[in-house]
CSV table of C-alpha atoms in Angstrom, one decimal:
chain,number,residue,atom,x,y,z
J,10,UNK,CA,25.8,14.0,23.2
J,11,UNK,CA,28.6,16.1,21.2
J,12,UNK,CA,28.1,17.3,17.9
J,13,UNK,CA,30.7,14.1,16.2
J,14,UNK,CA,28.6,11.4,17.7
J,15,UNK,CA,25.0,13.5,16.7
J,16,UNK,CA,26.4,13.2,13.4
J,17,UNK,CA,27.6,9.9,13.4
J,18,UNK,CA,24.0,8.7,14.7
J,19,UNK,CA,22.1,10.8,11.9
J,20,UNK,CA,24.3,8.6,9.4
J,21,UNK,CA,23.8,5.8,10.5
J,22,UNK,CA,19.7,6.7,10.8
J,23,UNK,CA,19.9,8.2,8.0
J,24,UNK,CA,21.2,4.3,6.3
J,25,UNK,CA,18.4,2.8,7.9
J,26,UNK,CA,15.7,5.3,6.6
J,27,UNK,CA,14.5,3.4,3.4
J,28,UNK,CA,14.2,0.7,5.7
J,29,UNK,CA,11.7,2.1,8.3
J,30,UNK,CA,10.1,4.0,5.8
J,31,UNK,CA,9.0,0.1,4.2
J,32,UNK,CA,8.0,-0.7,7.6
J,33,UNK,CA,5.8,2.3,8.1
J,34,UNK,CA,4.3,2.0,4.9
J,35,UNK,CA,3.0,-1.3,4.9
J,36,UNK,CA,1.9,-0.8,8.6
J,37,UNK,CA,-0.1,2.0,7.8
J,38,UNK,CA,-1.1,2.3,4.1
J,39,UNK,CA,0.0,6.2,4.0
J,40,UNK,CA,3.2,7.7,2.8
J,41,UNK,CA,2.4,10.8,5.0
J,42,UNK,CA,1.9,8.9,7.9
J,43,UNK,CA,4.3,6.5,7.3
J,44,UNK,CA,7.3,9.3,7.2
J,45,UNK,CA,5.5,11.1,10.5
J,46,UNK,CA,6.4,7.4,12.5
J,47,UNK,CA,10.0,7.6,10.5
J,48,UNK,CA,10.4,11.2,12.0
J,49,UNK,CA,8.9,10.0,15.6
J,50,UNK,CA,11.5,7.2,15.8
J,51,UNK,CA,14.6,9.9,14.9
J,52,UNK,CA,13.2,12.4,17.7
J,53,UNK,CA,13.4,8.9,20.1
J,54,UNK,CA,16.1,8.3,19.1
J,55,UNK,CA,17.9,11.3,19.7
J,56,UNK,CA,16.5,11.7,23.2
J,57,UNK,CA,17.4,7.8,24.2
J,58,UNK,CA,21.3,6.7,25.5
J,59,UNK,CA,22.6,4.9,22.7
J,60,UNK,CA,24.9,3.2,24.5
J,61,UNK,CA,22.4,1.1,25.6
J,62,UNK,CA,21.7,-0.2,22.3
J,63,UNK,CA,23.5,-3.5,21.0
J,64,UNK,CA,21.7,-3.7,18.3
J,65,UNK,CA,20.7,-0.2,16.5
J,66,UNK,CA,18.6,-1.3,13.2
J,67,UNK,CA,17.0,-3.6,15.2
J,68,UNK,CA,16.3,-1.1,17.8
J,69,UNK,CA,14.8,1.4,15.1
J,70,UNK,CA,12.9,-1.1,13.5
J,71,UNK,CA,10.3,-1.9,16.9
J,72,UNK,CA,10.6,1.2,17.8
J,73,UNK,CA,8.7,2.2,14.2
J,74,UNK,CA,6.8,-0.6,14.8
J,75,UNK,CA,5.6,0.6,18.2
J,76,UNK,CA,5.0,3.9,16.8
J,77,UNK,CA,2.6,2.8,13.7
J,78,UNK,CA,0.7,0.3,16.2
J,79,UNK,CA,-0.1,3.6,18.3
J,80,UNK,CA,-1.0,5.0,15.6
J,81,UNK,CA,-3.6,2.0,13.9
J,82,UNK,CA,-5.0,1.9,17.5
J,83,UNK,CA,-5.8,5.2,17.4
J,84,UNK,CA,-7.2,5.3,13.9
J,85,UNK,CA,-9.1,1.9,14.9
J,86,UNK,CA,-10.9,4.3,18.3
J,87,UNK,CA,-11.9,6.8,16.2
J,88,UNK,CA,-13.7,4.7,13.8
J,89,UNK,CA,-12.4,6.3,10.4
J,90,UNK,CA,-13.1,6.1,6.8
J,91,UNK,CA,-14.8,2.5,5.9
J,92,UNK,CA,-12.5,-0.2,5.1
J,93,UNK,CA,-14.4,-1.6,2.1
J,94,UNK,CA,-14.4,2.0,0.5
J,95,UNK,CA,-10.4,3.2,1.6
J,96,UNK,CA,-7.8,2.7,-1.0
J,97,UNK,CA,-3.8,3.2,1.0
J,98,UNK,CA,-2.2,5.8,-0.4
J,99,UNK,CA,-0.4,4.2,-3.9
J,100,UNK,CA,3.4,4.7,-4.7
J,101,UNK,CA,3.0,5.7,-8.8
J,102,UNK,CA,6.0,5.3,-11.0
J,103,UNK,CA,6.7,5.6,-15.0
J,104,UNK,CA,6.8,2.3,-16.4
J,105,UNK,CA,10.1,3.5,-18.6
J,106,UNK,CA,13.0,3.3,-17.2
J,107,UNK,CA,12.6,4.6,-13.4
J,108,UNK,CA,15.3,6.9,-12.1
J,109,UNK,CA,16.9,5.3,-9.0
J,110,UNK,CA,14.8,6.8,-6.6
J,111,UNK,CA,11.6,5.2,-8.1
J,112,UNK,CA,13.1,2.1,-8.3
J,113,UNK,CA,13.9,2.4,-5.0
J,114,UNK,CA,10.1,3.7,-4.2
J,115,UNK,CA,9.1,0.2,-5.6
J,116,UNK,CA,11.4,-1.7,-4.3
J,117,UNK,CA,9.3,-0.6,-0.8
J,118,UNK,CA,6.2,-1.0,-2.0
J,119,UNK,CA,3.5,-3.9,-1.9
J,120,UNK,CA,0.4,-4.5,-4.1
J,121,UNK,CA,-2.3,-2.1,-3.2
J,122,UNK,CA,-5.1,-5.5,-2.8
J,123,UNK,CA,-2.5,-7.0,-0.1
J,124,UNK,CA,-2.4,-3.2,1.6
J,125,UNK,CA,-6.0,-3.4,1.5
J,126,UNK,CA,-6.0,-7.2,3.1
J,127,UNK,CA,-3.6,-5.6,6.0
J,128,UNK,CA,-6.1,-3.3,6.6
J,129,UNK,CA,-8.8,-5.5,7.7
J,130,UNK,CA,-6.8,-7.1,10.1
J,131,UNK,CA,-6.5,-6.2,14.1
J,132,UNK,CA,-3.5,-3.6,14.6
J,133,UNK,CA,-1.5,-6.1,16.9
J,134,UNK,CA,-2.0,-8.9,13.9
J,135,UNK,CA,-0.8,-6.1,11.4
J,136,UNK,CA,2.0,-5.2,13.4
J,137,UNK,CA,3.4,-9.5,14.3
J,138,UNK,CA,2.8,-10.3,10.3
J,139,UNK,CA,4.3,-7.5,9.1
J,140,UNK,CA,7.4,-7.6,11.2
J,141,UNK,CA,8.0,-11.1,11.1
J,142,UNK,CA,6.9,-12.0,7.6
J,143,UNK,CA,7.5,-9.3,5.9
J,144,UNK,CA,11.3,-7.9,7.7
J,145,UNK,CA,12.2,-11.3,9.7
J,146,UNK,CA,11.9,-10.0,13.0
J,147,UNK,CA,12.1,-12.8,15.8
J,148,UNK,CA,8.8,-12.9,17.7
J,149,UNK,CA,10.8,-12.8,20.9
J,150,UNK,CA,11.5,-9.4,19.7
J,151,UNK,CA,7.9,-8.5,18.3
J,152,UNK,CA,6.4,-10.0,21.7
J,153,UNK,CA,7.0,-7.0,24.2
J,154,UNK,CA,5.7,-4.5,22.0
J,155,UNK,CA,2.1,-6.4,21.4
J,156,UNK,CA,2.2,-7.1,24.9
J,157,UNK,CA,1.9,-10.7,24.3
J,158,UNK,CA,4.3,-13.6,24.9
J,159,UNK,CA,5.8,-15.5,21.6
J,160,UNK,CA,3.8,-18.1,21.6
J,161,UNK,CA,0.8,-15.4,21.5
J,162,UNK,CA,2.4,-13.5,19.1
J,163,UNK,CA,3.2,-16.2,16.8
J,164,UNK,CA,-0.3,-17.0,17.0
J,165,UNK,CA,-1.0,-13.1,15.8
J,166,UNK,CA,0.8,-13.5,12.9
J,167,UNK,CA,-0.9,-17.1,12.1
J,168,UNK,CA,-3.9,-15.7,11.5
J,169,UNK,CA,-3.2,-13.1,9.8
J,170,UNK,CA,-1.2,-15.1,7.5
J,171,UNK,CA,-3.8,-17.0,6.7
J,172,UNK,CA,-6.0,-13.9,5.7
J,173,UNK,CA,-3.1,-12.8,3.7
J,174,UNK,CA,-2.6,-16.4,1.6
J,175,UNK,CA,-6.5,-16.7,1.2
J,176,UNK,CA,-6.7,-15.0,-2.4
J,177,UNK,CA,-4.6,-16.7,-5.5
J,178,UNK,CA,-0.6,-14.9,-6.4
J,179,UNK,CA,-1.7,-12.2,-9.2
J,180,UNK,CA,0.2,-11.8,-12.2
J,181,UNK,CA,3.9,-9.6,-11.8
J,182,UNK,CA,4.6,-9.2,-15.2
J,183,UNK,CA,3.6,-5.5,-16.3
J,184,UNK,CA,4.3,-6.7,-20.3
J,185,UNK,CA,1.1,-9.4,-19.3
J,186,UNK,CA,-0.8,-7.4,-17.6
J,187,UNK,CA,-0.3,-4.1,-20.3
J,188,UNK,CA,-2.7,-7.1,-22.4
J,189,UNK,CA,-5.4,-7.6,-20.2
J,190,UNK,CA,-5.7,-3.7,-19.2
J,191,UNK,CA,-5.6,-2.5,-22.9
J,192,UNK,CA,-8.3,-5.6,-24.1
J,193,UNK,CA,-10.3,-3.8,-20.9
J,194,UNK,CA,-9.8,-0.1,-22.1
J,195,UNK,CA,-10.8,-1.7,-25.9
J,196,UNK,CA,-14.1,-3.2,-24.7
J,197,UNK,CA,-14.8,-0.1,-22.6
J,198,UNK,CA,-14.4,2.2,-25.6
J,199,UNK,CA,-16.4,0.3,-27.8
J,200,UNK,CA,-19.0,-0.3,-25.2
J,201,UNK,CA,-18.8,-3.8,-26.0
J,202,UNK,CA,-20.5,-5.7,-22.3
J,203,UNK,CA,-19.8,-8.9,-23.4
J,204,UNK,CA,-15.7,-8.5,-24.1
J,205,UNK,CA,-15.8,-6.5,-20.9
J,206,UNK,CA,-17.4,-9.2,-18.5
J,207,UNK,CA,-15.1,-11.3,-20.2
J,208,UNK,CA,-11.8,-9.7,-19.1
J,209,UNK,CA,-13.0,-9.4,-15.8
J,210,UNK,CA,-13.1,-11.7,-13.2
J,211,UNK,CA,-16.6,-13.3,-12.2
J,212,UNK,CA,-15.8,-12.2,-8.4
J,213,UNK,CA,-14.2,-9.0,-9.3
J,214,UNK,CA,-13.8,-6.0,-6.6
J,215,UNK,CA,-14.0,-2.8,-7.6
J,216,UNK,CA,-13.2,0.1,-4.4
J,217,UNK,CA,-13.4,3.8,-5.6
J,218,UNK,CA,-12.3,5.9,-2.8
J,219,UNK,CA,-13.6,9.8,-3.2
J,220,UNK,CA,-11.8,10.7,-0.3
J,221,UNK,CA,-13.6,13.4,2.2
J,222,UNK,CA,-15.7,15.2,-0.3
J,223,UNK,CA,-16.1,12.6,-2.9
J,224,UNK,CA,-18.4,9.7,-3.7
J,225,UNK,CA,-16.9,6.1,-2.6
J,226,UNK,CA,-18.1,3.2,-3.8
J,227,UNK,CA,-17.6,-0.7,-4.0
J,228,UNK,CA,-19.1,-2.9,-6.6
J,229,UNK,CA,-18.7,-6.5,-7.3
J,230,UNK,CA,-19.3,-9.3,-10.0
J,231,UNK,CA,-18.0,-8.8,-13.5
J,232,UNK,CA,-21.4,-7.8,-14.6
J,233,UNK,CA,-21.7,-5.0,-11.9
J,234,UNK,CA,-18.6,-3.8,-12.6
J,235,UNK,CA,-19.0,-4.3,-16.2
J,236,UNK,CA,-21.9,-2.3,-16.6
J,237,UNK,CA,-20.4,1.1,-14.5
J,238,UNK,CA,-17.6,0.9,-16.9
J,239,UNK,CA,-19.2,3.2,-19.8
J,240,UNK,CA,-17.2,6.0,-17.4
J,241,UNK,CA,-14.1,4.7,-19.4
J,242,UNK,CA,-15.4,5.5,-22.5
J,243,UNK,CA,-14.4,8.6,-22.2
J,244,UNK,CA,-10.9,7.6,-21.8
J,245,UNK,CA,-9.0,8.2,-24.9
J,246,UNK,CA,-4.8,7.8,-25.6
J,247,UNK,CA,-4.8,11.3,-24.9
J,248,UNK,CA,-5.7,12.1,-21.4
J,249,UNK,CA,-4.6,8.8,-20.2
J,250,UNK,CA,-1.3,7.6,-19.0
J,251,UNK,CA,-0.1,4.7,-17.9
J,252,UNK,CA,1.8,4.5,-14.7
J,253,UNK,CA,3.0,1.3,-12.5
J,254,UNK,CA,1.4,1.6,-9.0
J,255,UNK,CA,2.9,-0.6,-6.2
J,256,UNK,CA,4.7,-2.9,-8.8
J,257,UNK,CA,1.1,-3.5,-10.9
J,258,UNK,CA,-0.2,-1.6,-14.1
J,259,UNK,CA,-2.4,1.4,-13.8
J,260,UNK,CA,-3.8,4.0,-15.1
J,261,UNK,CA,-4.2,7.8,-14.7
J,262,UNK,CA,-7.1,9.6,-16.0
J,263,UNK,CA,-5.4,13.2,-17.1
J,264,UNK,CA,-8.5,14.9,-19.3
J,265,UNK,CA,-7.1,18.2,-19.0
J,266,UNK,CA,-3.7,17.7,-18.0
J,267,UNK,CA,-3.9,17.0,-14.1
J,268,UNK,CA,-4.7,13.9,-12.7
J,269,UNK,CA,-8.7,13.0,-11.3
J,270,UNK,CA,-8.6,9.7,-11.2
J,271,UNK,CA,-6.2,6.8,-10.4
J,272,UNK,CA,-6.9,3.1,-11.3
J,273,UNK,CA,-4.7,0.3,-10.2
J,274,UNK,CA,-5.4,-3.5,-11.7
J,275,UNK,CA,-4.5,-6.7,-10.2
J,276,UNK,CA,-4.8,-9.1,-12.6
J,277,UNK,CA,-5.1,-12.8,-12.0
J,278,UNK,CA,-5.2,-15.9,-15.0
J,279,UNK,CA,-5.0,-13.1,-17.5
J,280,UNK,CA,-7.9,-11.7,-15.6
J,281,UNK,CA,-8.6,-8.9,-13.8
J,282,UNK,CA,-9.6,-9.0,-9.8
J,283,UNK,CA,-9.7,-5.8,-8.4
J,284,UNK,CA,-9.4,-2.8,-9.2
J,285,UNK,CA,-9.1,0.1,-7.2
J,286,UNK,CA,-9.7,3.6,-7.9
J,287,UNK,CA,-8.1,6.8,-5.9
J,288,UNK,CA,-10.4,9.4,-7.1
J,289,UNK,CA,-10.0,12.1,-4.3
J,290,UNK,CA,-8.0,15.1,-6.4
J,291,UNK,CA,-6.7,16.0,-3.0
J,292,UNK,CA,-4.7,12.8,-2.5
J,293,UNK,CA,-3.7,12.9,-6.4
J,294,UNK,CA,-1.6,16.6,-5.6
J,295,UNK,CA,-0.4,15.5,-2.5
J,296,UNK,CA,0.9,12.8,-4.9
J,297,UNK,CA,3.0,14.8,-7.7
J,298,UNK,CA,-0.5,14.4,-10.1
């Protein structure tokens, strides 16, 4: 391949790399995996003849898709971190007035609770709901890769649809949800139980992922959740900061001026549902915090 057409092919990839960087993402829940698959499918690329290629964002987008299922079958053999304890990796943002490359950060990004959802499902129904749900890819197209036929594949995605629409639509507006969260921090600071259960949902899932070294756990019940919540008495206006994580509200805990904690709400009938806590310090620097 001369060095014009290498060129003109890194363009064009390189137009496309917001694009499989979404797919990646919400295949695997990690930004440093998800940019390992987006740097798999360049090295393919660049080793494939493009000229047999009608359709070249198409072509780049099952070929990440192929990549990530390798890699959640792999992840799935080796029997990683619990699922009720793992938190994916969250994209963080200010609140005020994002710069374009944040907006464009969220503009990838999906709720951390429907990450978590995708999670629990089998790699090959991850991989059919995300591509044709989520990026409208045909299941004719989506078929080879799960090794399936599209009526099989359709079936894939069926069911993990239904897992996905099983839980009610929680609130988008960050103004509505900057109410609930800072009637939650008030109750916690005053160590008030009752205005805490109250705020919370009566079902209410709260994941706390230590990472590797850490202590992960997961509560649930408003109560139960309520009454672990003196931690956040210690949370005060100044070694707090409040940051929008995959297009919700959230909050970093910054006591001495680096980040040891990440909590990210979802928030249903002026309610809150989940909420789920990063609190490996590792993951928090690989982050920016």
């Amino acid at each position: 391949m001369s060095s014009a057409s290498t060129d003109t092919l890194a363009e064009r990839f390189e137009e496309s790399r917001g694009h499989l960087r979404a797919v990646a993402y919400r295949m695997l829940g990690s930004i440093g995996e998800a940019e390992d698959a987006v740097q798999e499918t360049w090295l393919r690329l660049q080793r494939t003849d493009t000229s047999t290629i009608e359709n070249l964002a198409g072509w780049l987008t099952t070929v990440t898709g192929r990549i990530c299922l390798d890699a959640l079958r792999s992840r799935k053999s080796r029997a990683e971190e619990p699922l009720d304890t793992h938190v994916p990796d969250p994209l963080i943002t200010s609140p005020d007035a994002p710069d374009p490359e944040q907006q464009a950060l969220q503009a990838d990004s999906v709720g951390l609770a429907l990450l978590i959802v995708l999670d629990s499902l089998a790699p090959a129904e991850r991989l059919a709901f995300v591509l044709h749900d989520m990026f409208a890819v045909p299941f004719d197209d989506i078929a080879p890769i799960v090794e399936r036929t599209p009526a099989a594949t359709r079936q894939l995605a069926s069911r993990a649809r239904r897992r996905v629409q099983g839980a009610p639509a929680p609130e988008t507006d960050i103004a509505r949800q900057r109410v609930v969260v800072d009637a939650f921090l008030s109750a916690a600071r005053e160590g008030d139980f009752e205005r805490l259960v109250a705020v919370l949902d009566p079902d209410i899932l709260l994941r706390a992922d230590g990472g590797a070294t850490g202590v992960s756990r997961r509560l649930q019940g408003a109560h139960t959740v309520a009454s672990g919540a003196i931690m956040f008495q210690r949370m005060t206006p100044q070694n707090i900061r409040f940051v929008v994580v995959n297009g919700t509200i959230g909050l970093l805990s910054l006591p001495d001026g680096r980040a040891t904690s990440l909590m990210a709400f979802t928030i249903t009938n002026d309610r809150v549902t989940e909420l789920n806590v990063v609190a490996d310090e590792e993951r928090l620097a690989a982050l920016g915090f």
